[in-house]
Amino acid sequence: MKMVKILFLCNRKKTIFYLFVTTGEKAFDTKNFSNALGISRVSFAPAELMEEMLGNKIGAATVFGTILDLDRDVQVIIDKEVADEEYYGCSDGTTTCYMKIRTADIIDKFLPFAKHKPVLVDI
């Protein structure tokens, strides 16, 4: 099982938001991420916006916060390397606990329930 890291990103104007799920050991490169999506460069979104939009604090980001994103302002982007794994380990929404979950359950069940369609990228 691989641990994932989840990054909350935004465009320069802070009007478009991304929740990026990637492997824990992979270095994040804004240029590669932006190129994979065909968008302008992104940066880390402010912590207060993550808490306001997804109910998560820095260090506790999780896809489960998408259930609070009723306006669908956050696009979920999943690294293909994560999507190809049977399980992954992730935060439960706190900075002290983690959980193991089937990747297919997140992609095929939870995210549709939260009305978010993930985009898979190969970075």
mmCIF file of C-alpha atoms in Angstrom:
data_model
loop_
_atom_site.group_PDB
_atom_site.id
_atom_site.type_symbol
_atom_site.label_atom_id
_atom_site.label_comp_id
_atom_site.label_asym_id
_atom_site.label_seq_id
_atom_site.Cartn_x
_atom_site.Cartn_y
_atom_site.Cartn_z
ATOM 1 C CA MET A 1 0.000 0.000 0.000
ATOM 2 C CA LYS A 2 1.290 3.452 -0.914
ATOM 3 C CA MET A 3 0.724 6.573 1.116
ATOM 4 C CA VAL A 4 -0.596 9.477 -0.903
ATOM 5 C CA LYS A 5 -0.111 13.172 -0.520
ATOM 6 C CA ILE A 6 -2.924 15.527 -1.327
ATOM 7 C CA LEU A 7 -2.179 19.069 -2.426
ATOM 8 C CA PHE A 8 -4.646 21.942 -2.550
ATOM 9 C CA LEU A 9 -3.714 24.177 -5.475
ATOM 10 C CA CYS A 10 -5.114 27.196 -7.281
ATOM 11 C CA ASN A 11 -4.564 29.491 -10.212
ATOM 12 C CA ARG A 12 -2.948 32.888 -9.750
ATOM 13 C CA LYS A 13 -6.301 34.672 -9.308
ATOM 14 C CA LYS A 14 -7.488 32.121 -6.726
ATOM 15 C CA THR A 15 -10.617 31.413 -8.760
ATOM 16 C CA ILE A 16 -9.909 27.830 -9.894
ATOM 17 C CA PHE A 17 -8.991 25.149 -7.346
ATOM 18 C CA TYR A 18 -7.483 21.676 -7.620
ATOM 19 C CA LEU A 19 -7.168 18.845 -5.128
ATOM 20 C CA PHE A 20 -4.246 16.796 -6.428
ATOM 21 C CA VAL A 21 -3.797 13.219 -5.190
ATOM 22 C CA THR A 22 -0.326 11.839 -5.909
ATOM 23 C CA THR A 23 2.105 9.352 -4.414
ATOM 24 C CA GLY A 24 3.768 10.361 -1.185
ATOM 25 C CA GLU A 25 7.295 10.000 -2.495
ATOM 26 C CA LYS A 26 6.810 11.874 -5.780
ATOM 27 C CA ALA A 27 8.163 15.404 -5.895
ATOM 28 C CA PHE A 28 5.598 17.982 -6.977
ATOM 29 C CA ASP A 29 6.469 20.081 -10.007
ATOM 30 C CA THR A 30 4.010 22.850 -10.898
ATOM 31 C CA LYS A 31 5.191 22.914 -14.518
ATOM 32 C CA ASN A 32 4.529 19.191 -15.041
ATOM 33 C CA PHE A 33 1.152 19.419 -13.315
ATOM 34 C CA SER A 34 0.095 22.433 -15.381
ATOM 35 C CA ASN A 35 1.322 20.850 -18.633
ATOM 36 C CA ALA A 36 -0.574 17.610 -17.922
ATOM 37 C CA LEU A 37 -3.812 19.583 -17.557
ATOM 38 C CA GLY A 38 -3.085 22.167 -20.245
ATOM 39 C CA ILE A 39 -3.499 25.062 -17.811
ATOM 40 C CA SER A 40 -1.486 28.037 -16.573
ATOM 41 C CA ARG A 41 0.863 27.503 -13.666
ATOM 42 C CA VAL A 42 -0.638 26.832 -10.268
ATOM 43 C CA SER A 43 0.504 27.464 -6.728
ATOM 44 C CA PHE A 44 -0.491 26.264 -3.293
ATOM 45 C CA ALA A 45 -3.855 27.668 -2.275
ATOM 46 C CA PRO A 46 -4.089 29.591 1.013
ATOM 47 C CA ALA A 47 -4.676 27.419 4.076
ATOM 48 C CA GLU A 48 -7.749 29.414 5.068
ATOM 49 C CA LEU A 49 -9.383 28.661 1.698
ATOM 50 C CA MET A 50 -8.772 24.935 2.096
ATOM 51 C CA GLU A 51 -10.364 25.005 5.513
ATOM 52 C CA GLU A 52 -13.280 27.118 4.269
ATOM 53 C CA MET A 53 -13.925 25.061 1.120
ATOM 54 C CA LEU A 54 -13.067 21.519 2.242
ATOM 55 C CA GLY A 55 -13.053 21.659 6.032
ATOM 56 C CA ASN A 56 -9.418 20.495 6.158
ATOM 57 C CA LYS A 57 -6.403 21.994 7.865
ATOM 58 C CA ILE A 58 -2.887 22.012 6.394
ATOM 59 C CA GLY A 59 -1.380 18.554 6.795
ATOM 60 C CA ALA A 60 -4.793 16.877 6.895
ATOM 61 C CA ALA A 61 -6.038 17.251 3.327
ATOM 62 C CA THR A 62 -8.279 14.418 2.177
ATOM 63 C CA VAL A 63 -10.617 13.715 -0.730
ATOM 64 C CA PHE A 64 -13.406 13.350 1.829
ATOM 65 C CA GLY A 65 -13.525 17.148 2.104
ATOM 66 C CA THR A 66 -15.080 17.265 -1.373
ATOM 67 C CA ILE A 67 -18.411 16.369 0.198
ATOM 68 C CA LEU A 68 -18.436 19.919 1.648
ATOM 69 C CA ASP A 69 -17.702 21.481 -1.757
ATOM 70 C CA LEU A 70 -21.365 21.928 -2.663
ATOM 71 C CA ASP A 71 -20.623 24.475 -5.404
ATOM 72 C CA ARG A 72 -18.159 22.065 -7.078
ATOM 73 C CA ASP A 73 -15.408 24.704 -7.042
ATOM 74 C CA VAL A 74 -12.640 22.141 -6.521
ATOM 75 C CA GLN A 75 -11.487 19.853 -9.323
ATOM 76 C CA VAL A 76 -10.123 16.497 -8.159
ATOM 77 C CA ILE A 77 -7.003 15.438 -10.038
ATOM 78 C CA ILE A 78 -5.621 11.952 -9.410
ATOM 79 C CA ASP A 79 -2.173 10.809 -10.478
ATOM 80 C CA LYS A 80 -2.530 7.694 -12.650
ATOM 81 C CA GLU A 81 0.092 5.991 -10.507
ATOM 82 C CA VAL A 82 -2.276 6.325 -7.528
ATOM 83 C CA ALA A 83 -5.322 5.250 -9.569
ATOM 84 C CA ASP A 84 -3.539 2.063 -10.638
ATOM 85 C CA GLU A 85 -2.996 0.911 -7.024
ATOM 86 C CA GLU A 86 -5.559 -1.364 -5.350
ATOM 87 C CA TYR A 87 -5.278 0.506 -2.037
ATOM 88 C CA TYR A 88 -3.813 3.710 -0.774
ATOM 89 C CA GLY A 89 -3.191 5.219 2.620
ATOM 90 C CA CYS A 90 -4.464 8.700 3.350
ATOM 91 C CA SER A 91 -5.317 11.130 6.109
ATOM 92 C CA ASP A 92 -8.668 10.714 7.755
ATOM 93 C CA GLY A 93 -8.973 14.503 7.886
ATOM 94 C CA THR A 94 -6.759 14.912 10.941
ATOM 95 C CA THR A 95 -2.997 15.238 11.300
ATOM 96 C CA THR A 96 -2.711 12.215 13.580
ATOM 97 C CA CYS A 97 -4.652 9.356 11.964
ATOM 98 C CA TYR A 98 -4.540 7.607 8.628
ATOM 99 C CA MET A 99 -6.643 5.051 6.857
ATOM 100 C CA LYS A 100 -6.288 2.395 4.180
ATOM 101 C CA ILE A 101 -8.937 2.487 1.489
ATOM 102 C CA ARG A 102 -9.594 0.880 -1.880
ATOM 103 C CA THR A 103 -8.677 3.306 -4.612
ATOM 104 C CA ALA A 104 -11.601 2.122 -6.746
ATOM 105 C CA ASP A 105 -14.015 2.946 -3.904
ATOM 106 C CA ILE A 106 -12.788 6.545 -3.905
ATOM 107 C CA ILE A 107 -12.902 6.917 -7.694
ATOM 108 C CA ASP A 108 -16.043 4.904 -8.463
ATOM 109 C CA LYS A 109 -18.172 5.384 -5.350
ATOM 110 C CA PHE A 110 -17.205 8.245 -3.050
ATOM 111 C CA LEU A 111 -16.319 10.966 -5.558
ATOM 112 C CA PRO A 112 -19.496 10.397 -7.640
ATOM 113 C CA PHE A 113 -21.480 10.516 -4.376
ATOM 114 C CA ALA A 114 -19.794 13.854 -3.589
ATOM 115 C CA LYS A 115 -20.643 14.914 -7.171
ATOM 116 C CA HIS A 116 -17.000 15.274 -8.214
ATOM 117 C CA LYS A 117 -15.624 13.643 -11.348
ATOM 118 C CA PRO A 118 -11.892 13.007 -10.962
ATOM 119 C CA VAL A 119 -9.456 13.681 -13.778
ATOM 120 C CA LEU A 120 -6.659 11.128 -14.088
ATOM 121 C CA VAL A 121 -3.263 12.459 -15.154
ATOM 122 C CA ASP A 122 0.027 10.769 -15.924
ATOM 123 C CA ILE A 123 2.749 12.914 -14.395
#
